[in-house]
Amino acid sequence: MWLRNDLRMADNTALYRAARGCKALAAFFIACPETWRSHGDGDNVVAMRLRSLRQLQSALAKKQIPLYFIELAQFADVPAALAQIVEKLQVDALYANAEYPVNELARDQAVRQHLKAQGVPVEYSTDRTLVPPGSLTTGSGDGFKVFTPFKRAFIAQHDNSGEAFSPLPAPRALGADHEAQWPEWIAVDGPNNLVRTIPDTVGDYGVAPGGEKQVLDWTAGEAAGARLLAAFADKVDDYDRLRDFPAQENTSRLSPYLNCGAVSVRQCVKMALEANGGRWVGASDGANTWLSELLWREFYQHLVVNFPRVCRNKPFKPETEKVPWSNREEDFKRWCEGRTGVPIVDAAMRQLNQTGWMHNRLRMVVASFLTKNLLTDWRKGERYFMQQLVDADFAANNGGWQWAASTGTDAAPYFRVFNPYSQSKRYDAEGAFIRQYVPELASLSDRDIHCPPQDLFSEENYPPPICDVTDSRKRAIEVFANLKS
Ligand SMILES: Cc1cc2nc3c(=O)[nH]c(=O)nc-3n(C[C@H](O)[C@H](O)[C@H](O)COP(=O)(O)OP(=O)(O)OC[C@H]3O[C@@H](n4cnc5c(N)ncnc54)[C@H](O)[C@@H]3O)c2cc1C
């Protein structure tokens, strides 16, 4: 079993299938830090991955299944290393869950070809998505370009068929002394062998720019993910009403677990369908809305398969390649650091920098602010998010950024630009979120905190706003309007 971003025992399709009829079973994980870096994965997401892997190793050991680890530099090194591993461990068949961005697909195709020469079949299962990407198409057989028709088509096919997504059980346990029969390690050509120890860090990961270990307040692993899901089951009915307020914890916070696979999307669907009388559109407005968010996730995963150009640093809408981004370095730096002088934007960016996570409403606000008000290329923001987020996921992140920048699949026109001050007053009315992350503003009144009076501040204390949101909004709309002419 080749584990990737599917780090759980329960409802793991490939693991379940691998264990089903086999006489012997081992699992392994391949870290490719150079490729991960080139994809933009940052310290937080890699730390979460490695910590989840360690937890999974203990869980697998209880079922007598050994978990091996090897560090290679790049995806390109994987087929040759696997060929050796497969030969030395006398593997009959290899199982893994499919991954969809173009480089992952190319790696998996190369592995299949390589192992075919050794007579070892490779089975990739659908697991990260509810249905295989590419299987849901428009009437003319194309992939969906817009979310709402995608969602409608999905629900038309699957409402009342909740059973289809029933989670699978954990793999069966192997015999009493099974794990001990496997070697402790095996030699592989190259700098690293296949071993049973999972390191704290790989490549140049794990060390924050200041030289200190990255501190992350996320408990890794399947049990922690299951606890969050169970706790959220009590809140899901109110999700539609309460989800947009960043000072309150009313979303599930499951994204880091869904992304490393500690929780499966089917487990989430099961919980929400149970809250919704078994329906995708049922009596609970909260469950309806949450299921819809899980379909956004599904939509973006399908998008990278149907429109692989989004994996090649290209906008979904080709005409937006011509946007004359202003790309002022100083603007980008201040946005990253949370020093734009717009309190809600700064609070959000500091939440990201301090915790590795940001509330969805604020992801939309800061992405709109960077791409529209500061007219900075969405790819810079996309990359910064990948580096910082503990839930960094190429498909969701790219989809979110392109949606906000109006270069993506959004059906709404380009002149939708979030006003950060109105968003702040609406979703953080008492300024509780701003006070938490921008303490220098904590003593301001609920009214002033959204847009502090300028005479109170200096560049050393809290900076004046980096731009006038009305003028910069107008400029962005003109730039996008000119693309049409
Ligand atoms: C600019 C931008 C960048 C983003 N980058 C990422 C990313 O790298 N990784 C990531 O998982 N999500 C990303 N999102 C989507 C969304 O913000 C997060 O999934 C959500 O905030 C996670 O919090 P939660 O688990 O509490 O979500 P909940 O509100 O509880 O939603 C449940 C799950 O549904 C999925 N989901 C919810 N909203 C979206 C969405 N808009 N798009 C896709 N899936 C969604 C997530 O898997 C989430 O865990 C991004 C959104 C934007 C606007």
XYZ file of C-alpha atoms in Angstrom, residues 14-469:
456
model
C -6.917 1.443 -1.387
C -5.832 0.247 2.061
C -9.078 -1.641 2.508
C -8.743 -3.263 -0.914
C -5.082 -4.099 -0.370
C -5.812 -5.813 2.951
C -8.903 -7.654 1.733
C -7.541 -10.850 0.288
C -3.804 -10.612 0.791
C -1.458 -12.986 2.635
C 0.966 -10.224 3.570
C 0.749 -6.451 3.531
C 3.156 -3.573 4.074
C 2.537 0.151 3.666
C 5.051 2.792 2.662
C 5.241 6.552 2.225
C 7.583 8.438 -0.122
C 8.559 12.014 0.768
C 9.729 14.131 -2.189
C 10.712 17.436 -0.579
C 12.159 19.055 -3.720
C 8.979 18.425 -5.674
C 6.867 19.491 -2.701
C 8.829 22.768 -2.570
C 8.425 23.296 -6.304
C 4.669 22.835 -5.797
C 4.797 25.516 -3.124
C 3.999 23.248 -0.139
C 5.157 25.024 3.009
C 6.401 23.968 6.438
C 2.947 23.800 7.998
C 1.333 21.414 5.551
C 4.417 19.187 5.464
C 4.641 19.111 9.276
C 0.965 18.097 9.461
C 1.599 15.365 6.879
C 4.581 13.878 8.741
C 2.892 14.046 12.131
C -0.232 12.372 10.745
C 1.965 9.704 9.209
C 3.559 8.926 12.563
C 0.145 8.465 14.152
C -0.881 6.205 11.312
C 2.230 4.098 11.832
C 1.097 3.263 15.386
C -2.427 2.469 14.200
C -1.126 0.218 11.427
C 1.193 -1.560 13.891
C -1.863 -2.536 15.957
C -3.072 -4.397 12.869
C 0.383 -5.931 12.336
C 0.981 -3.828 9.190
C 4.467 -2.260 8.970
C 4.819 1.287 7.626
C 8.034 2.127 5.796
C 9.339 5.547 4.881
C 11.784 6.793 2.277
C 12.906 10.285 1.333
C 13.635 10.850 -2.358
C 14.252 14.257 -3.857
C 11.644 14.405 -6.609
C 8.680 12.631 -8.149
C 10.976 11.754 -11.062
C 12.985 9.518 -8.685
C 9.944 7.512 -7.619
C 9.551 4.891 -10.404
C 13.145 3.619 -10.208
C 13.118 3.486 -6.399
C 9.768 1.708 -6.400
C 11.047 -0.845 -8.874
C 13.765 -1.787 -6.365
C 11.418 -1.790 -3.394
C 8.912 -3.966 -5.200
C 11.613 -6.444 -6.147
C 13.275 -6.625 -2.745
C 10.024 -6.938 -0.825
C 8.653 -9.394 -3.414
C 5.509 -7.392 -3.980
C 2.721 -8.987 -6.071
C 0.495 -5.946 -6.394
C 0.622 -2.273 -5.486
C -2.366 -0.267 -4.242
C -2.770 3.502 -3.904
C -5.483 6.141 -3.952
C -5.513 8.373 -7.039
C -4.209 11.952 -6.941
C -5.160 14.426 -9.642
C -2.876 17.430 -10.262
C -0.827 16.947 -13.460
C 2.525 16.089 -11.873
C 0.918 13.532 -9.567
C -0.907 11.961 -12.507
C 2.322 11.817 -14.536
C 4.190 10.226 -11.595
C 1.514 7.586 -11.154
C 1.410 6.812 -14.849
C 5.210 6.407 -14.886
C 5.039 4.065 -11.881
C 2.386 1.947 -13.568
C 4.543 1.644 -16.707
C 7.694 0.847 -14.758
C 6.128 -1.849 -12.613
C 4.323 -3.376 -15.558
C 7.752 -4.446 -16.825
C 8.167 -6.356 -13.528
C 4.722 -7.913 -13.818
C 3.377 -5.984 -10.835
C -0.089 -4.501 -11.387
C -0.837 -1.110 -9.829
C -4.385 -0.264 -8.757
C -5.306 3.386 -8.164
C -8.647 3.868 -6.367
C -11.034 6.823 -6.240
C -10.846 8.038 -2.672
C -10.035 11.741 -2.483
C -13.245 12.639 -4.309
C -16.768 11.294 -4.073
C -16.884 10.292 -7.736
C -13.993 9.951 -10.195
C -13.030 13.302 -11.737
C -14.083 13.277 -15.370
C -17.139 11.124 -14.653
C -19.531 14.041 -14.221
C -20.023 15.948 -17.462
C -22.343 18.414 -19.157
C -24.846 17.223 -21.755
C -22.188 17.686 -24.424
C -19.688 15.536 -22.535
C -17.409 18.357 -21.292
C -16.270 19.021 -17.754
C -18.329 21.605 -15.866
C -16.909 25.140 -15.905
C -19.352 26.609 -13.401
C -20.128 25.370 -9.899
C -23.939 25.655 -9.773
C -24.683 23.375 -12.759
C -22.006 20.962 -11.445
C -23.719 20.848 -8.076
C -27.147 20.427 -9.678
C -25.931 17.537 -11.829
C -24.194 15.886 -8.875
C -27.271 16.098 -6.671
C -29.574 14.898 -9.456
C -27.411 11.787 -9.726
C -26.864 11.178 -6.051
C -29.776 12.449 -3.983
C -31.373 9.492 -2.239
C -28.284 7.365 -2.950
C -26.366 8.203 0.208
C -25.463 4.527 0.462
C -23.065 4.950 -2.459
C -20.786 7.002 -0.226
C -20.924 4.797 2.856
C -17.493 4.771 4.500
C -15.528 1.527 4.413
C -14.249 -0.165 7.584
C -10.589 -0.054 8.643
C -8.429 -2.791 7.099
C -8.506 -6.214 8.709
C -5.685 -7.166 11.051
C -2.964 -9.420 9.694
C -1.746 -12.481 11.656
C -0.168 -12.197 15.111
C 3.505 -12.139 14.056
C 2.986 -10.624 10.619
C 4.797 -7.329 11.158
C 7.897 -9.018 12.544
C 8.321 -11.012 9.330
C 9.153 -7.902 7.357
C 12.735 -6.568 7.269
C 13.624 -3.557 9.433
C 14.920 -1.709 6.395
C 15.984 -2.310 2.829
C 18.750 -0.735 0.787
C 17.722 1.469 -2.131
C 20.187 3.120 -4.557
C 20.590 6.780 -3.684
C 21.121 8.732 -0.477
C 18.306 7.141 1.558
C 17.096 3.632 2.318
C 13.598 2.405 3.013
C 13.299 2.512 6.801
C 10.711 2.286 9.549
C 11.529 5.611 11.201
C 9.520 8.674 10.247
C 11.609 11.842 10.641
C 10.392 15.157 12.097
C 11.349 16.916 8.931
C 12.529 16.244 5.374
C 14.712 18.166 2.910
C 14.881 21.800 3.948
C 11.468 21.686 5.649
C 10.472 22.296 9.202
C 12.571 25.267 10.085
C 10.904 28.664 10.122
C 12.787 31.623 8.598
C 13.930 32.747 12.068
C 15.626 29.382 12.529
C 13.111 28.054 15.053
C 10.899 25.044 14.603
C 7.490 25.949 13.288
C 4.927 25.807 16.088
C 1.546 24.544 15.072
C -1.435 24.168 17.291
C -3.096 21.402 15.283
C -3.327 17.947 16.760
C -2.463 15.618 13.916
C -4.048 12.331 13.026
C -7.188 10.374 12.411
C -8.466 10.385 15.999
C -8.190 14.187 16.228
C -9.991 14.534 12.885
C -12.759 12.169 14.003
C -13.208 14.177 17.212
C -13.570 17.411 15.235
C -16.091 15.826 12.898
C -18.123 14.484 15.823
C -18.053 17.877 17.552
C -19.128 19.621 14.373
C -22.106 17.257 13.989
C -23.670 19.149 16.924
C -23.226 22.474 15.105
C -23.965 21.606 11.491
C -27.642 22.663 11.662
C -26.566 26.250 12.387
C -23.740 26.339 9.847
C -25.614 28.456 7.262
C -26.410 31.156 9.868
C -23.146 31.260 11.781
C -20.345 30.227 9.435
C -19.307 33.686 8.267
C -18.177 35.185 11.575
C -14.430 34.712 11.932
C -14.308 35.473 15.667
C -16.494 32.439 16.339
C -15.596 28.807 15.688
C -18.634 27.768 13.704
C -17.035 26.053 10.746
C -15.722 22.520 11.025
C -11.960 23.316 10.760
C -11.633 19.950 9.084
C -9.699 21.196 6.040
C -6.210 20.247 7.368
C -7.520 16.725 8.068
C -9.340 16.376 4.750
C -6.207 17.475 2.931
C -3.753 15.025 4.482
C -6.493 12.418 4.442
C -6.855 11.939 8.210
C -10.597 12.375 7.557
C -12.349 11.221 4.385
C -14.881 13.193 2.414
C -17.304 10.254 2.654
C -17.150 10.374 6.463
C -18.090 14.070 6.240
C -20.922 13.376 3.804
C -22.252 10.596 6.011
C -22.428 12.896 9.025
C -24.180 15.650 7.075
C -26.631 13.303 5.354
C -27.569 11.872 8.733
C -28.304 15.411 9.925
C -30.340 15.992 6.774
C -32.683 13.006 6.682
C -30.473 11.268 4.116
C -30.934 14.049 1.546
C -28.406 16.276 -0.224
C -31.072 18.961 -0.097
C -33.157 18.322 2.981
C -34.711 19.947 6.008
C -31.508 21.256 7.621
C -30.365 24.504 5.982
C -27.062 24.145 7.824
C -26.413 20.636 6.490
C -27.501 21.698 2.979
C -24.968 24.530 3.016
C -22.173 22.393 4.431
C -22.781 19.653 1.852
C -22.590 22.381 -0.763
C -19.134 23.366 0.546
C -18.007 19.757 0.253
C -19.191 19.930 -3.357
C -17.082 23.070 -3.914
C -14.144 20.946 -2.819
C -15.226 18.211 -5.221
C -15.741 20.728 -8.045
C -12.208 22.106 -7.770
C -10.700 18.602 -7.650
C -12.566 17.755 -10.865
C -11.508 21.050 -12.427
C -7.781 20.220 -12.315
C -8.472 17.034 -14.252
C -10.890 18.561 -16.760
C -8.822 21.730 -17.298
C -5.196 20.807 -16.503
C -3.959 24.213 -17.694
C -4.798 25.499 -14.197
C -1.950 23.270 -12.940
C 0.474 25.022 -15.281
C 0.294 28.433 -13.685
C -2.337 29.540 -16.209
C -5.609 31.324 -15.543
C -8.774 29.357 -16.174
C -10.024 32.226 -18.381
C -7.242 32.633 -21.003
C -8.145 36.273 -21.763
C -7.190 37.236 -18.197
C -3.555 36.346 -18.958
C -3.394 39.896 -20.307
C -4.303 41.672 -17.042
C -1.626 44.380 -16.537
C -0.929 43.561 -12.876
C 0.856 46.381 -11.092
C 2.757 43.899 -8.852
C 4.285 46.468 -6.501
C 6.685 44.531 -4.241
C 6.074 46.836 -1.288
C 2.288 46.271 -1.505
C 2.754 42.520 -1.554
C 5.177 42.602 1.363
C 2.787 44.630 3.495
C -0.121 42.378 2.584
C 1.917 39.289 3.585
C 2.949 40.845 6.877
C -0.513 42.137 7.805
C 0.514 45.815 7.653
C -1.805 47.209 4.982
C -3.550 49.606 7.357
C -6.884 47.885 6.632
C -7.626 46.176 9.953
C -9.675 43.190 8.784
C -7.115 42.366 6.076
C -4.252 42.671 8.554
C -6.019 40.587 11.200
C -6.674 37.853 8.637
C -3.086 37.793 7.365
C -1.765 37.651 10.912
C -4.123 34.765 11.683
C -2.626 32.976 8.694
C 0.961 33.746 9.695
C 0.445 32.774 13.331
C -1.788 29.717 13.014
C -1.423 28.377 9.457
C -5.165 28.701 8.894
C -7.563 31.454 7.859
C -11.336 31.669 7.964
C -12.993 31.234 4.540
C -14.737 34.630 4.551
C -11.384 36.282 5.164
C -9.626 34.223 2.494
C -12.079 35.793 0.045
C -11.586 39.276 1.506
C -7.768 39.232 1.468
C -7.607 37.595 -1.970
C -9.955 40.215 -3.410
C -7.960 42.967 -1.716
C -4.629 41.738 -3.095
C -5.795 41.053 -6.637
C -8.315 43.860 -7.121
C -7.420 46.739 -4.791
C -3.658 46.194 -4.995
C -3.825 44.800 -8.546
C -1.284 42.119 -7.685
C -1.101 38.897 -9.700
C -3.233 36.206 -8.026
C -0.365 33.719 -8.466
C 1.674 35.599 -5.839
C -1.124 35.287 -3.311
C -1.793 31.688 -4.288
C 1.853 30.832 -3.639
C 1.962 32.668 -0.320
C -1.132 30.783 0.869
C 0.413 27.454 -0.196
C 3.515 28.280 1.846
C 1.590 29.223 4.977
C -1.568 27.121 5.091
C -1.743 23.951 7.157
C -4.630 22.925 4.859
C -2.813 23.889 1.639
C -4.381 22.011 -1.246
C -3.549 22.861 -4.833
C -7.061 22.408 -6.243
C -8.970 24.329 -3.540
C -6.347 27.050 -3.262
C -5.984 27.629 -6.981
C -9.773 27.564 -7.359
C -10.256 30.036 -4.508
C -7.618 32.440 -5.812
C -8.836 32.384 -9.371
C -12.416 32.845 -8.159
C -11.424 35.935 -6.165
C -9.286 37.353 -8.989
C -12.032 36.851 -11.624
C -9.638 34.768 -13.697
C -11.370 31.516 -12.753
C -14.653 29.672 -12.875
C -16.803 32.212 -11.073
C -20.022 32.939 -12.914
C -20.260 36.389 -11.272
C -18.848 39.277 -13.294
C -15.411 40.806 -12.694
C -16.882 43.929 -11.088
C -17.596 42.087 -7.860
C -14.892 43.512 -5.579
C -15.237 42.952 -1.834
C -15.207 46.155 0.211
C -13.044 45.156 3.211
C -14.584 47.813 5.476
C -18.177 46.691 4.811
C -17.133 43.044 5.197
C -15.483 43.934 8.500
C -18.546 45.755 9.857
C -20.847 42.977 8.748
C -18.909 39.901 9.855
C -16.839 41.249 12.762
C -19.287 43.887 13.977
C -17.772 44.269 17.447
C -14.215 43.969 16.180
C -13.499 40.879 18.308
C -11.483 39.218 15.552
C -9.519 42.377 14.780
C -8.764 42.878 18.489
C -7.395 39.333 18.729
C -4.912 39.661 15.877
C -4.224 43.412 15.724
C -3.807 44.175 19.435
C -2.522 47.692 18.707
C -6.126 48.571 17.759
C -7.749 46.818 20.737
C -8.664 49.998 22.603
C -10.618 51.528 19.698
C -14.407 51.642 19.845
C -16.494 49.069 17.993
C -17.235 51.779 15.443
C -13.684 53.018 14.857
C -11.929 49.679 14.838
C -12.924 48.824 11.257
C -11.405 52.003 9.816
C -9.251 53.731 12.460
C -9.176 57.544 12.495
C -5.908 58.454 10.833
C -4.704 61.095 13.287
C -4.248 58.326 15.874
C -1.678 56.397 13.953
C 1.833 56.529 12.669
C 3.835 54.264 10.390
C 5.616 52.746 13.459
C 2.392 52.041 15.319
C -0.340 51.138 12.871
C 0.096 52.256 9.267
C -2.378 54.365 7.300
C -4.334 52.429 4.648
C -2.171 51.264 1.772
C -4.780 52.357 -0.771
C -8.102 54.075 -1.152
C -10.552 51.213 -1.600
